[in-house]
CSV table of C-alpha atoms (C1' of nucleotides) in Angstrom, one decimal:
chain,number,residue,atom,x,y,z
A,18,MET,CA,18.4,-14.1,-19.2
A,19,ILE,CA,16.3,-14.3,-20.2
A,20,ILE,CA,13.4,-12.6,-22.8
A,21,ARG,CA,10.2,-12.2,-23.1
A,22,THR,CA,7.8,-10.8,-25.0
A,23,ILE,CA,4.9,-9.7,-22.6
A,24,ASP,CA,1.3,-7.7,-22.9
A,25,PHE,CA,-0.3,-5.3,-19.8
A,26,PHE,CA,3.6,-5.0,-18.6
A,27,ASP,CA,4.9,-2.3,-17.6
A,28,LEU,CA,8.1,-1.9,-14.6
A,29,LYS,CA,7.2,2.0,-14.6
A,30,GLN,CA,3.6,1.8,-14.0
A,31,ILE,CA,4.1,-1.3,-10.9
A,32,ALA,CA,6.8,0.6,-9.5
A,33,ASP,CA,4.6,4.2,-9.6
A,34,SER,CA,1.7,1.9,-8.6
A,35,GLY,CA,2.3,2.2,-4.4
A,36,GLN,CA,1.5,-1.3,-4.2
A,37,CYS,CA,5.6,-2.4,-4.1
A,38,PHE,CA,8.4,-0.4,-2.1
A,39,ARG,CA,12.0,-2.3,-2.9
A,40,MET,CA,11.5,-1.3,-6.5
A,41,ALA,CA,14.9,1.1,-8.0
A,42,PRO,CA,15.1,2.3,-11.5
A,43,LEU,CA,18.0,1.3,-13.0
A,44,ILE,CA,19.8,4.0,-14.5
A,45,GLY,CA,22.4,3.8,-17.1
A,46,GLN,CA,20.8,1.5,-18.5
A,47,GLU,CA,18.6,1.1,-21.9
A,48,GLY,CA,14.8,0.5,-21.7
A,49,ASP,CA,12.8,1.1,-18.4
A,50,GLY,CA,15.4,-1.3,-15.8
A,51,PHE,CA,14.0,-2.3,-12.1
A,52,ARG,CA,16.6,-4.3,-9.5
A,53,ILE,CA,13.7,-5.6,-7.1
A,54,ILE,CA,14.2,-7.2,-4.1
A,55,SER,CA,12.0,-10.1,-2.6
A,56,ARG,CA,11.9,-12.6,-0.4
A,57,GLY,CA,15.5,-12.7,-0.2
A,58,ARG,CA,16.1,-12.7,-4.0
A,59,LEU,CA,17.1,-9.8,-6.5
A,60,LEU,CA,16.1,-8.7,-9.5
A,61,ASP,CA,17.4,-6.5,-12.2
A,62,VAL,CA,14.3,-7.2,-14.7
A,63,PHE,CA,14.5,-4.8,-18.4
A,64,GLN,CA,11.4,-3.3,-20.5
A,65,GLN,CA,11.9,-1.7,-24.1
A,66,LYS,CA,8.1,-1.8,-24.9
A,67,ARG,CA,6.2,-6.2,-24.2
A,68,THR,CA,9.6,-6.7,-24.2
A,69,PHE,CA,11.4,-7.9,-21.4
A,70,SER,CA,14.7,-9.1,-20.4
A,71,PHE,CA,15.0,-10.8,-16.6
A,72,HIS,CA,18.7,-11.5,-15.4
A,73,CYS,CA,18.0,-14.7,-13.3
A,74,SER,CA,18.4,-18.1,-14.3
A,75,GLU,CA,16.3,-21.0,-15.7
A,76,GLU,CA,15.0,-21.8,-12.4
A,77,ASP,CA,14.3,-18.4,-10.7
A,78,MET,CA,11.5,-17.5,-14.0
A,79,PRO,CA,9.0,-19.2,-12.0
A,80,TYR,CA,9.5,-17.7,-9.0
A,81,TRP,CA,8.7,-14.8,-10.7
A,82,GLU,CA,6.4,-15.1,-13.0
A,83,GLU,CA,3.8,-15.9,-9.7
A,84,TYR,CA,5.5,-12.4,-8.1
A,85,PHE,CA,4.3,-10.5,-11.0
A,86,ASP,CA,1.4,-12.3,-11.4
A,87,LEU,CA,2.2,-13.1,-15.1
A,88,LYS,CA,-0.7,-16.3,-15.7
A,89,THR,CA,-3.6,-14.3,-15.1
A,90,ASP,CA,-4.9,-11.9,-18.7
A,91,TYR,CA,-4.8,-8.2,-17.2
A,92,GLY,CA,-6.1,-7.7,-20.8
A,93,LYS,CA,-8.7,-8.6,-19.2
A,94,ILE,CA,-9.8,-7.2,-16.6
A,95,ALA,CA,-8.7,-4.0,-18.7
A,96,ALA,CA,-10.8,-4.2,-20.9
A,97,SER,CA,-14.2,-5.2,-18.4
A,98,ALA,CA,-14.1,-1.1,-16.7
A,99,ALA,CA,-18.2,-0.3,-17.7
A,100,LEU,CA,-18.7,1.4,-20.9
A,101,GLU,CA,-20.8,3.8,-19.1
A,102,ASP,CA,-17.9,4.5,-16.2
A,103,THR,CA,-16.0,7.2,-19.0
A,104,TYR,CA,-13.7,7.8,-15.6
A,105,LEU,CA,-12.7,4.4,-15.1
A,106,GLN,CA,-12.0,3.8,-19.1
A,107,LYS,CA,-9.6,6.0,-19.1
A,108,ALA,CA,-8.1,4.9,-15.5
A,109,ALA,CA,-7.9,1.6,-16.7
A,110,LEU,CA,-6.5,2.0,-19.9
A,111,PHE,CA,-3.4,4.7,-18.4
A,112,GLY,CA,-2.5,2.6,-16.2
A,113,SER,CA,-3.3,-0.7,-18.4
A,114,GLY,CA,0.1,-2.4,-17.7
A,115,ILE,CA,-0.4,-2.3,-14.0
A,116,ARG,CA,-1.0,-6.5,-12.2
A,117,ILE,CA,-0.9,-6.5,-8.7
A,118,LEU,CA,2.2,-8.2,-7.3
A,119,ARG,CA,2.4,-11.2,-5.2
A,120,GLN,CA,4.9,-9.2,-1.5
A,121,GLU,CA,5.4,-11.5,1.0
A,122,PRO,CA,2.5,-11.1,3.8
A,123,TRP,CA,4.4,-10.3,6.6
A,124,GLU,CA,6.3,-6.9,4.3
A,125,MET,CA,3.5,-5.8,3.8
A,126,ILE,CA,2.6,-6.0,7.2
A,127,ILE,CA,5.0,-4.2,8.4
A,128,THR,CA,5.2,-2.0,4.6
A,129,PHE,CA,1.6,-1.2,4.5
A,130,ILE,CA,1.7,0.2,8.9
A,131,ILE,CA,4.4,2.4,8.1
A,132,SER,CA,2.8,4.0,5.7
A,133,GLN,CA,-0.1,5.3,8.1
A,134,GLN,CA,1.0,8.5,6.8
A,135,LYS,CA,3.6,9.2,5.2
A,136,THR,CA,3.9,10.1,1.9
A,137,ILE,CA,4.9,7.2,-0.9
A,138,PRO,CA,9.5,8.4,-0.6
A,139,LYS,CA,9.8,8.4,2.9
A,140,ILE,CA,7.6,5.1,2.9
A,141,LYS,CA,10.8,3.8,0.8
A,142,GLU,CA,13.2,5.3,2.9
A,143,SER,CA,11.5,3.6,6.4
A,144,VAL,CA,11.0,-0.1,4.8
A,145,GLU,CA,15.2,0.1,3.5
A,146,LEU,CA,16.4,1.9,7.0
A,147,LEU,CA,13.9,-1.7,8.0
A,148,SER,CA,16.2,-4.2,6.1
A,149,ARG,CA,19.7,-2.5,5.9
A,150,THR,CA,19.5,-2.3,10.5
A,151,TYR,CA,18.0,-5.1,10.6
A,152,GLY,CA,17.9,-8.2,7.7
A,153,LYS,CA,20.2,-10.3,6.1
A,154,LYS,CA,22.7,-8.8,3.6
A,155,LEU,CA,23.1,-10.6,1.2
A,156,SER,CA,24.9,-11.0,-3.1
A,157,CYS,CA,23.4,-11.9,-6.1
A,158,ALA,CA,25.8,-12.1,-8.9
A,159,GLY,CA,28.0,-9.1,-7.7
A,160,HIS,CA,25.6,-6.9,-6.1
A,161,THR,CA,24.8,-6.5,-1.8
A,162,PHE,CA,22.0,-6.5,-0.4
A,163,TYR,CA,19.9,-6.6,2.6
A,164,ALA,CA,16.7,-8.7,2.3
A,165,PHE,CA,13.3,-7.8,4.3
A,166,PRO,CA,14.1,-8.5,8.2
A,167,SER,CA,11.5,-12.1,8.8
A,168,PRO,CA,10.0,-11.8,12.3
A,169,GLU,CA,12.8,-13.0,14.0
A,170,GLU,CA,15.1,-10.2,13.4
A,171,LEU,CA,12.7,-7.8,13.8
A,172,SER,CA,12.1,-8.9,17.2
A,173,SER,CA,15.3,-8.0,18.4
A,174,ALA,CA,14.7,-4.5,18.1
A,175,SER,CA,14.3,-2.2,21.0
A,176,LEU,CA,11.3,0.0,20.8
A,177,ASP,CA,14.3,2.7,21.3
A,178,GLU,CA,15.8,1.5,18.3
A,179,LEU,CA,12.4,1.6,16.3
A,180,LEU,CA,11.8,5.6,17.3
A,181,SER,CA,15.4,6.1,16.5
A,182,LEU,CA,14.3,4.1,13.0
A,183,LYS,CA,11.9,7.7,12.9
A,184,LEU,CA,8.6,6.0,12.6
A,185,GLY,CA,7.0,7.9,14.7
A,186,TYR,CA,3.3,6.6,16.7
A,187,ARG,CA,4.7,3.7,14.2
A,188,ALA,CA,7.1,2.1,15.8
A,189,LYS,CA,5.3,0.7,18.8
A,190,TYR,CA,2.9,-0.7,16.8
A,191,ILE,CA,5.6,-2.9,15.2
A,192,TYR,CA,7.1,-3.1,17.8
A,193,HIS,CA,4.1,-4.3,18.8
A,194,ILE,CA,2.8,-7.1,16.6
A,195,CYS,CA,7.1,-8.5,16.7
A,196,GLN,CA,6.1,-9.3,19.6
A,197,ASP,CA,2.8,-10.9,18.9
A,198,ALA,CA,4.5,-12.7,16.3
A,199,ILE,CA,7.1,-14.3,16.9
A,200,SER,CA,4.6,-15.1,20.8
A,201,GLY,CA,2.1,-17.2,17.9
A,202,ARG,CA,-0.9,-14.9,19.0
A,203,LEU,CA,0.3,-13.7,14.3
A,204,ASP,CA,-0.3,-17.0,12.9
A,205,LEU,CA,0.8,-16.0,9.3
A,206,HIS,CA,0.8,-19.9,7.9
A,207,SER,CA,-3.0,-20.0,9.3
A,208,LEU,CA,-3.8,-15.8,7.7
A,209,SER,CA,-1.8,-17.4,3.8
A,210,SER,CA,-5.2,-19.6,4.2
A,211,MET,CA,-8.3,-17.8,4.7
A,212,ASP,CA,-10.3,-16.5,2.9
A,213,TYR,CA,-10.7,-12.4,1.6
A,214,PHE,CA,-13.1,-12.0,4.6
A,215,GLN,CA,-11.2,-14.1,7.7
A,216,ALA,CA,-8.3,-12.5,6.5
A,217,MET,CA,-9.7,-8.6,7.1
A,218,ASP,CA,-11.5,-9.7,10.3
A,219,TYR,CA,-8.1,-11.6,11.8
A,220,LEU,CA,-5.8,-8.2,10.8
A,221,THR,CA,-8.1,-5.4,12.8
A,222,GLY,CA,-7.7,-7.6,14.9
A,223,PHE,CA,-4.0,-6.6,15.5
A,224,TYR,CA,-2.7,-3.1,17.6
A,225,GLY,CA,-2.1,-0.8,14.8
A,226,ILE,CA,-3.6,-2.4,11.9
A,227,GLY,CA,-7.0,-0.3,10.6
A,228,ARG,CA,-9.2,-1.4,7.8
A,229,LYS,CA,-7.4,-0.2,5.5
A,230,VAL,CA,-3.7,-1.9,6.5
A,231,ALA,CA,-5.7,-4.6,6.4
A,232,ASP,CA,-7.4,-3.7,3.3
A,233,CYS,CA,-3.0,-3.0,1.6
A,234,ILE,CA,-2.2,-6.7,2.8
A,235,CYS,CA,-5.1,-8.6,1.7
A,236,LEU,CA,-4.7,-6.7,-1.8
A,237,PHE,CA,-0.7,-6.1,-2.2
A,238,GLY,CA,0.7,-10.1,0.4
A,239,LEU,CA,-2.3,-11.6,-0.4
A,240,HIS,CA,-3.8,-11.6,-3.1
A,241,HIS,CA,-6.9,-11.2,-2.6
A,242,ILE,CA,-7.8,-9.1,-5.2
A,243,ASN,CA,-11.1,-8.4,-5.1
A,244,ALA,CA,-9.3,-5.9,-1.5
A,245,PHE,CA,-10.2,-1.7,-2.1
A,246,PRO,CA,-8.2,-0.1,0.4
A,247,ILE,CA,-9.4,3.3,0.5
A,248,ASP,CA,-7.4,5.6,1.1
A,249,THR,CA,-7.1,9.4,1.4
A,250,TRP,CA,-6.8,9.9,-2.6
A,251,ILE,CA,-9.1,7.9,-3.8
A,252,GLN,CA,-11.9,8.6,-0.8
A,253,LYS,CA,-10.9,12.4,-3.2
A,254,ILE,CA,-11.9,10.2,-6.0
A,255,LEU,CA,-14.7,8.9,-4.8
A,256,LEU,CA,-16.6,12.1,-3.7
A,257,ARG,CA,-15.3,13.9,-7.2
A,258,GLU,CA,-16.7,11.2,-9.8
A,259,TYR,CA,-19.2,9.3,-7.9
A,260,TYR,CA,-20.5,10.8,-5.7
A,261,GLN,CA,-24.7,11.4,-5.9
A,262,PRO,CA,-27.3,13.8,-4.0
A,263,LEU,CA,-28.4,10.9,-2.3
A,264,TYR,CA,-25.3,10.2,-0.5
A,265,GLU,CA,-26.3,13.0,1.7
A,266,ALA,CA,-28.0,10.5,4.4
A,267,ILE,CA,-25.3,8.2,4.8
A,268,PRO,CA,-23.2,8.9,8.1
A,269,LYS,CA,-19.6,9.9,7.4
A,270,LYS,CA,-18.6,6.5,8.1
A,271,HIS,CA,-19.8,4.2,6.4
A,272,LEU,CA,-20.3,6.6,2.9
A,273,TYR,CA,-17.1,5.3,0.7
A,274,GLN,CA,-17.9,2.6,1.6
A,275,LYS,CA,-20.7,2.3,0.2
A,276,ILE,CA,-19.7,4.2,-3.3
A,277,VAL,CA,-16.8,1.4,-3.5
A,278,ARG,CA,-20.3,-0.9,-3.5
A,279,ASP,CA,-22.8,1.0,-5.6
A,280,HIS,CA,-19.6,1.8,-8.1
A,281,PHE,CA,-17.5,-1.2,-7.7
A,282,SER,CA,-19.4,-4.4,-7.0
A,283,CYS,CA,-19.6,-5.3,-9.9
A,284,TYR,CA,-16.3,-6.2,-10.2
A,285,GLU,CA,-16.3,-9.0,-8.1
A,286,GLY,CA,-12.6,-10.9,-7.8
A,287,PHE,CA,-10.6,-8.2,-8.7
A,288,ALA,CA,-12.3,-4.9,-7.8
A,289,GLY,CA,-9.0,-4.5,-6.4
A,290,VAL,CA,-7.3,-4.1,-9.9
A,291,MET,CA,-10.4,-1.1,-10.2
A,292,GLN,CA,-8.7,0.8,-7.4
A,293,GLN,CA,-5.4,1.2,-8.2
A,294,TYR,CA,-5.6,2.3,-11.7
A,295,ILE,CA,-8.4,4.8,-10.4
A,296,PHE,CA,-5.7,5.6,-8.2
A,297,TYR,CA,-2.6,6.1,-10.4
A,298,TYR,CA,-4.4,7.5,-12.5
A,299,GLU,CA,-5.3,10.1,-10.0
A,300,ARG,CA,-0.9,9.8,-8.7
A,301,TYR,CA,-0.3,10.8,-12.6
A,302,SER,CA,-3.0,13.6,-12.9
A,303,SER,CA,-2.7,16.2,-9.3
A,304,SER,CA,1.4,15.5,-10.7
A,305,HIS,CA,1.1,16.1,-14.2
A,306,HIS,CA,5.6,15.5,-14.6
A,307,SER,CA,6.6,13.0,-12.1
A,308,LEU,CA,5.8,10.6,-9.3
A,309,LEU,CA,7.0,11.7,-5.9
B,18,DT,C1',3.9,28.8,10.0
B,19,DG,C1',-0.1,25.6,8.5
B,20,DC,C1',-1.3,22.1,6.9
B,21,DC,C1',-1.0,17.2,4.4
B,22,DA,C1',0.9,12.6,4.5
B,23,DG,C1',-1.7,5.5,1.0
B,24,DG,C1',-3.9,5.6,9.3
B,25,DC,C1',-4.8,4.1,14.1
B,26,DT,C1',-6.2,4.8,18.6
B,27,DT,C1',-8.3,6.6,22.5
B,28,DC,C1',-12.3,9.3,25.2
B,29,DA,C1',-16.7,11.6,24.4
B,30,DC,C1',-21.7,11.6,23.9
C,29,DG,C1',-22.1,3.3,16.8
C,30,DT,C1',-20.1,7.3,15.8
C,31,DG,C1',-17.6,11.9,15.2
C,32,DA,C1',-13.1,14.4,16.6
C,33,DA,C1',-8.6,14.4,19.1
C,34,DG,C1',-3.8,12.9,19.4
C,35,DC,C1',-0.1,11.4,17.7
C,36,DA,C1',5.8,11.5,15.0
C,37,DT,C1',7.8,13.1,11.5
C,38,DG,C1',9.7,15.4,7.7
C,39,DG,C1',7.7,18.4,3.7
C,40,DC,C1',6.4,22.2,1.2
DNA sequence: TGCCAGGCTTCAC
DNA sequence: GTGAAGCATGGC
Protein backbone atom coordinates (compact mmCIF):
# COMPACT_ATOMS: atom_id res chain seq x y z
CA MET A 1 0.00 0.00 0.00
CA ILE A 2 1.25 3.45 -0.91
CA ILE A 3 0.35 6.59 1.04
CA ARG A 4 0.43 9.98 -0.65
CA THR A 5 -0.68 13.49 0.22
CA ILE A 6 -2.18 15.15 -2.84
CA ASP A 7 -3.88 18.53 -3.29
CA PHE A 8 -6.76 19.30 -5.64
CA PHE A 9 -7.68 15.63 -5.89
CA ASP A 10 -11.07 14.29 -4.80
CA LEU A 11 -12.14 10.77 -5.73
CA LYS A 12 -15.85 11.30 -5.18
CA GLN A 13 -15.87 14.44 -7.30
CA ILE A 14 -14.11 12.61 -10.11
CA ALA A 15 -16.47 9.64 -9.79
CA ASP A 16 -19.46 11.99 -10.03
CA SER A 17 -18.07 14.13 -12.85
CA GLY A 18 -19.37 11.85 -15.59
CA GLN A 19 -16.02 11.12 -17.24
CA CYS A 20 -15.44 7.64 -15.84
CA PHE A 21 -17.97 4.82 -15.62
CA ARG A 22 -15.83 2.19 -13.94
CA MET A 23 -15.27 3.77 -10.53
CA ALA A 24 -17.27 1.84 -7.95
CA PRO A 25 -17.58 3.05 -4.36
CA LEU A 26 -16.18 0.71 -1.72
CA ILE A 27 -18.43 0.58 1.30
CA GLY A 28 -17.60 -0.34 4.85
CA GLN A 29 -14.11 1.16 4.69
CA GLU A 30 -12.52 4.23 6.19
CA GLY A 31 -12.86 7.40 4.19
CA ASP A 32 -14.07 7.57 0.62
CA GLY A 33 -12.93 4.47 -1.23
CA PHE A 34 -13.26 3.46 -4.84
CA ARG A 35 -12.40 0.44 -6.97
CA ILE A 36 -11.20 1.41 -10.42
CA ILE A 37 -10.67 -0.75 -13.49
CA SER A 38 -8.45 0.56 -16.28
CA ARG A 39 -6.49 -1.16 -19.06
CA GLY A 40 -6.84 -4.57 -17.37
CA ARG A 41 -5.67 -3.27 -14.01
CA LEU A 42 -7.59 -2.97 -10.76
CA LEU A 43 -6.98 -0.39 -8.05
CA ASP A 44 -8.58 0.10 -4.66
CA VAL A 45 -7.89 3.62 -3.43
CA PHE A 46 -9.04 5.42 -0.27
CA GLN A 47 -9.16 9.07 0.61
CA GLN A 48 -9.21 10.92 3.90
CA LYS A 49 -9.07 14.62 3.07
CA ARG A 50 -5.68 15.16 1.38
CA THR A 51 -4.32 11.73 2.24
CA PHE A 52 -4.65 8.82 -0.17
CA SER A 53 -3.86 5.15 0.19
CA PHE A 54 -3.30 3.33 -3.08
CA HIS A 55 -3.60 -0.43 -2.75
CA CYS A 56 -1.02 -1.29 -5.36
CA SER A 57 2.68 -2.07 -5.72
CA GLU A 58 5.44 0.47 -6.25
CA GLU A 59 5.88 -0.65 -9.85
CA ASP A 60 2.18 -0.06 -10.59
CA MET A 61 2.13 3.38 -9.00
CA PRO A 62 3.49 5.27 -12.04
CA TYR A 63 0.58 3.94 -14.07
CA TRP A 64 -1.97 5.37 -11.62
CA GLU A 65 -0.08 8.66 -11.27
CA GLU A 66 -0.43 8.99 -15.02
CA TYR A 67 -4.06 7.81 -14.97
CA PHE A 68 -5.10 10.42 -12.39
CA ASP A 69 -2.94 13.09 -14.07
CA LEU A 70 -1.22 13.80 -10.76
CA LYS A 71 1.64 15.76 -12.30
CA THR A 72 -0.65 18.54 -13.53
CA ASP A 73 -1.27 21.53 -11.27
CA TYR A 74 -5.06 21.65 -11.05
CA GLY A 75 -4.90 24.28 -8.30
CA LYS A 76 -3.48 26.65 -10.85
CA ILE A 77 -6.20 25.76 -13.34
CA ALA A 78 -9.03 26.18 -10.83
CA ALA A 79 -7.59 29.54 -9.75
CA SER A 80 -7.51 30.80 -13.34
CA ALA A 81 -11.30 31.23 -13.53
CA ALA A 82 -12.00 34.82 -14.52
CA LEU A 83 -12.81 37.08 -11.57
CA GLU A 84 -15.84 38.58 -13.32
CA ASP A 85 -17.25 35.10 -14.07
CA THR A 86 -18.84 34.50 -10.70
CA TYR A 87 -20.59 31.35 -11.85
CA LEU A 88 -17.37 29.70 -13.03
CA GLN A 89 -15.63 30.91 -9.86
CA LYS A 90 -18.19 29.08 -7.73
CA ALA A 91 -18.09 25.98 -9.92
CA ALA A 92 -14.27 25.80 -9.92
CA LEU A 93 -14.14 26.17 -6.15
CA PHE A 94 -16.84 23.55 -5.67
CA GLY A 95 -15.22 21.00 -7.98
CA SER A 96 -11.57 21.85 -7.41
CA GLY A 97 -10.79 18.18 -6.75
CA ILE A 98 -11.71 17.15 -10.27
CA ARG A 99 -8.94 15.94 -12.55
CA ILE A 100 -9.16 14.81 -16.16
CA LEU A 101 -8.35 11.10 -16.14
CA ARG A 102 -6.20 9.55 -18.84
CA GLN A 103 -8.45 6.70 -19.93
CA GLU A 104 -8.09 4.23 -22.79
CA PRO A 105 -9.20 5.72 -26.13
CA TRP A 106 -10.99 2.58 -27.35
CA GLU A 107 -12.94 2.30 -24.11
CA MET A 108 -13.92 5.98 -24.41
CA ILE A 109 -15.04 5.51 -28.02
CA ILE A 110 -17.45 2.72 -27.12
CA THR A 111 -18.48 4.23 -23.79
CA PHE A 112 -19.45 7.59 -25.23
CA ILE A 113 -21.21 6.04 -28.21
CA ILE A 114 -23.28 4.23 -25.59
CA SER A 115 -23.74 7.44 -23.60
CA GLN A 116 -26.02 9.16 -26.11
CA GLN A 117 -29.57 9.55 -24.81
CA LYS A 118 -28.77 7.55 -21.67
CA THR A 119 -28.53 8.53 -18.02
CA ILE A 120 -25.19 8.08 -16.26
CA PRO A 121 -26.40 5.09 -14.16
CA LYS A 122 -27.59 3.36 -17.35
CA ILE A 123 -24.26 4.06 -19.07
CA LYS A 124 -22.47 2.39 -16.15
CA GLU A 125 -24.75 -0.65 -16.44
CA SER A 126 -24.11 -1.00 -20.16
CA VAL A 127 -20.32 -0.65 -19.82
CA GLU A 128 -20.27 -3.22 -17.03
CA LEU A 129 -22.43 -5.64 -19.03
CA LEU A 130 -20.23 -5.30 -22.12
CA SER A 131 -17.14 -5.96 -19.98
CA ARG A 132 -18.66 -9.01 -18.29
CA THR A 133 -19.87 -10.42 -21.58
CA TYR A 134 -16.88 -9.81 -23.84
CA GLY A 135 -13.96 -8.70 -21.64
CA LYS A 136 -11.24 -10.86 -20.11
CA LYS A 137 -11.90 -12.22 -16.65
CA LEU A 138 -8.93 -11.21 -14.52
CA SER A 139 -7.97 -11.39 -10.87
CA CYS A 140 -5.95 -9.09 -8.65
CA ALA A 141 -5.27 -9.52 -4.94
CA GLY A 142 -8.11 -12.01 -4.65
CA HIS A 143 -10.63 -9.88 -6.51
CA THR A 144 -12.00 -11.00 -9.85
CA PHE A 145 -13.01 -8.37 -12.37
CA TYR A 146 -13.59 -7.93 -16.08
CA ALA A 147 -11.43 -5.80 -18.31
CA PHE A 148 -13.07 -3.63 -20.93
CA PRO A 149 -13.18 -5.73 -24.13
CA SER A 150 -10.54 -5.13 -26.79
CA PRO A 151 -11.60 -4.39 -30.38
CA GLU A 152 -10.94 -8.04 -31.24
CA GLU A 153 -13.05 -9.30 -28.34
CA LEU A 154 -15.92 -6.90 -28.91
CA SER A 155 -15.97 -7.54 -32.64
CA SER A 156 -16.92 -11.14 -31.91
CA ALA A 157 -20.36 -9.84 -30.96
CA SER A 158 -23.05 -10.07 -33.62
CA LEU A 159 -25.48 -7.22 -34.13
CA ASP A 160 -28.24 -9.34 -32.60
CA GLU A 161 -26.11 -10.07 -29.54
CA LEU A 162 -25.44 -6.37 -29.05
CA LEU A 163 -29.15 -5.65 -29.44
CA SER A 164 -29.91 -8.20 -26.73
CA LEU A 165 -27.74 -6.16 -24.34
CA LYS A 166 -30.32 -3.36 -24.48
CA LEU A 167 -28.06 -1.02 -26.41
CA GLY A 168 -30.97 0.02 -28.62
CA TYR A 169 -30.12 2.01 -31.73
CA ARG A 170 -26.53 2.37 -30.51
CA ALA A 171 -25.93 -1.33 -31.17
CA LYS A 172 -25.46 -0.75 -34.91
CA TYR A 173 -22.98 2.06 -34.21
CA ILE A 174 -20.92 -0.23 -31.98
CA TYR A 175 -21.11 -3.13 -34.41
CA HIS A 176 -20.01 -0.86 -37.24
CA ILE A 177 -17.02 0.67 -35.45
CA CYS A 178 -15.83 -2.74 -34.24
CA GLN A 179 -15.67 -3.81 -37.88
CA ASP A 180 -13.78 -0.61 -38.67
CA ALA A 181 -11.32 -1.31 -35.85
CA ILE A 182 -10.70 -4.84 -37.13
CA SER A 183 -10.37 -3.81 -40.76
CA GLY A 184 -7.91 -1.07 -39.89
CA ARG A 185 -10.15 1.74 -41.11
CA LEU A 186 -10.11 2.91 -37.49
CA ASP A 187 -6.42 3.16 -36.59
CA LEU A 188 -6.19 3.67 -32.85
CA HIS A 189 -2.44 4.09 -32.96
CA SER A 190 -2.50 6.99 -35.38
CA LEU A 191 -5.49 8.48 -33.54
CA SER A 192 -3.32 8.76 -30.45
CA SER A 193 -0.73 10.78 -32.33
CA MET A 194 -3.20 13.33 -33.74
CA ASP A 195 -3.71 16.82 -32.38
CA TYR A 196 -7.17 17.90 -31.19
CA PHE A 197 -8.47 19.18 -34.52
CA GLN A 198 -7.14 16.21 -36.48
CA ALA A 199 -8.71 13.83 -33.96
CA MET A 200 -12.09 15.61 -34.16
CA ASP A 201 -12.12 15.39 -37.96
CA TYR A 202 -11.07 11.76 -37.85
CA LEU A 203 -13.50 10.62 -35.15
CA THR A 204 -16.57 12.39 -36.56
CA GLY A 205 -15.99 10.49 -39.81
CA PHE A 206 -17.18 7.27 -38.17
CA TYR A 207 -20.79 6.09 -38.10
CA GLY A 208 -22.40 7.00 -34.79
CA ILE A 209 -19.80 9.54 -33.66
CA GLY A 210 -20.89 13.17 -33.78
CA ARG A 211 -19.29 16.28 -32.41
CA LYS A 212 -20.27 15.79 -28.78
CA VAL A 213 -19.11 12.17 -28.56
CA ALA A 214 -15.88 13.03 -30.39
CA ASP A 215 -15.21 15.83 -27.90
CA CYS A 216 -15.67 13.43 -24.99
CA ILE A 217 -13.27 10.93 -26.58
CA CYS A 218 -10.74 13.73 -27.10
CA LEU A 219 -11.10 15.03 -23.55
CA PHE A 220 -11.21 11.77 -21.60
CA GLY A 221 -9.39 9.35 -23.90
CA LEU A 222 -6.78 11.43 -25.70
CA HIS A 223 -6.19 14.06 -23.00
CA HIS A 224 -6.85 16.96 -25.34
CA ILE A 225 -8.01 19.02 -22.39
CA ASN A 226 -8.94 21.95 -24.57
CA ALA A 227 -11.95 19.93 -25.83
CA PHE A 228 -15.26 21.32 -24.58
CA PRO A 229 -18.11 18.82 -25.04
CA ILE A 230 -21.51 20.50 -25.40
CA ASP A 231 -24.28 18.26 -24.13
CA THR A 232 -27.78 19.05 -22.88
CA TRP A 233 -26.49 20.02 -19.41
CA ILE A 234 -23.89 22.39 -20.81
CA GLN A 235 -26.47 23.86 -23.21
CA LYS A 236 -28.74 24.65 -20.29
CA ILE A 237 -25.86 26.34 -18.41
CA LEU A 238 -24.74 28.35 -21.43
CA LEU A 239 -28.26 29.71 -22.00
CA ARG A 240 -28.85 30.56 -18.36
CA GLU A 241 -25.44 31.97 -17.38
CA TYR A 242 -23.91 33.34 -20.56
CA TYR A 243 -26.72 34.28 -22.96
CA GLN A 244 -26.71 37.79 -24.43
CA PRO A 245 -29.32 39.43 -26.70
CA LEU A 246 -26.76 39.65 -29.49
CA TYR A 247 -26.98 35.88 -29.84
CA GLU A 248 -30.52 36.11 -31.22
CA ALA A 249 -29.18 36.36 -34.75
CA ILE A 250 -26.98 33.26 -34.47
CA PRO A 251 -28.36 30.08 -36.09
CA LYS A 252 -29.25 27.51 -33.48
CA LYS A 253 -26.74 25.07 -34.87
CA HIS A 254 -23.81 27.36 -34.03
CA LEU A 255 -25.23 29.17 -31.02
CA TYR A 256 -23.60 27.11 -28.30
CA GLN A 257 -20.21 26.99 -29.98
CA LYS A 258 -20.36 30.77 -30.29
CA ILE A 259 -21.13 31.21 -26.60
CA VAL A 260 -18.26 28.88 -25.70
CA ARG A 261 -15.87 30.82 -27.96
CA ASP A 262 -16.94 34.12 -26.40
CA HIS A 263 -16.65 33.00 -22.78
CA PHE A 264 -14.17 30.13 -22.63
CA SER A 265 -11.55 30.75 -25.31
CA CYS A 266 -9.57 32.61 -22.65
CA TYR A 267 -8.84 29.20 -21.15
CA GLU A 268 -7.02 28.06 -24.26
CA GLY A 269 -5.36 24.70 -23.64
CA PHE A 270 -7.45 23.64 -20.66
CA ALA A 271 -11.03 24.77 -21.35
CA GLY A 272 -12.20 21.18 -20.90
CA VAL A 273 -11.36 21.37 -17.21
CA MET A 274 -13.63 24.39 -16.90
CA GLN A 275 -16.29 22.41 -18.74
CA GLN A 276 -15.98 19.67 -16.12
CA TYR A 277 -16.29 22.18 -13.27
CA ILE A 278 -19.57 23.61 -14.56
CA PHE A 279 -20.96 20.20 -15.59
CA TYR A 280 -20.31 18.79 -12.12
CA TYR A 281 -21.59 21.91 -10.35
CA GLU A 282 -24.78 21.99 -12.41
CA ARG A 283 -25.57 18.35 -11.88
CA TYR A 284 -24.90 18.61 -8.16
CA SER A 285 -27.00 21.77 -7.82
CA SER A 286 -29.94 20.27 -9.65
CA SER A 287 -29.91 17.09 -7.59
CA HIS A 288 -29.49 18.86 -4.20
CA HIS A 289 -28.51 15.61 -2.51
CA SER A 290 -27.13 12.66 -4.41
CA LEU A 291 -25.88 12.48 -7.96
CA LEU A 292 -27.75 9.77 -9.75
C1' DT B 1 -49.44 8.82 -20.37
C1' DG B 2 -46.01 11.75 -21.89
C1' DC B 3 -41.44 13.51 -21.61
C1' DC B 4 -36.55 13.29 -21.19
C1' DA B 5 -31.91 11.06 -21.03
C1' DG B 6 -23.63 13.43 -21.41
C1' DG B 7 -26.96 12.65 -29.60
C1' DC B 8 -26.67 10.87 -34.13
C1' DT B 9 -28.33 9.92 -38.85
C1' DT B 10 -31.50 10.79 -42.28
C1' DC B 11 -34.29 13.52 -44.93
C1' DA B 12 -36.89 17.56 -46.43
C1' DC B 13 -36.19 22.52 -47.78
C1' DG C 1 -26.28 24.63 -45.02
C1' DT C 2 -30.21 24.42 -41.62
C1' DG C 3 -33.93 22.31 -38.92
C1' DA C 4 -37.05 18.64 -37.71
C1' DA C 5 -38.23 13.76 -37.41
C1' DG C 6 -37.02 9.13 -35.99
C1' DC C 7 -34.54 6.26 -33.30
C1' DA C 8 -34.40 2.00 -28.45
C1' DT C 9 -34.89 1.68 -23.84
C1' DG C 10 -35.96 2.94 -19.15
C1' DG C 11 -37.25 6.01 -15.34
C1' DC C 12 -40.11 9.43 -13.39
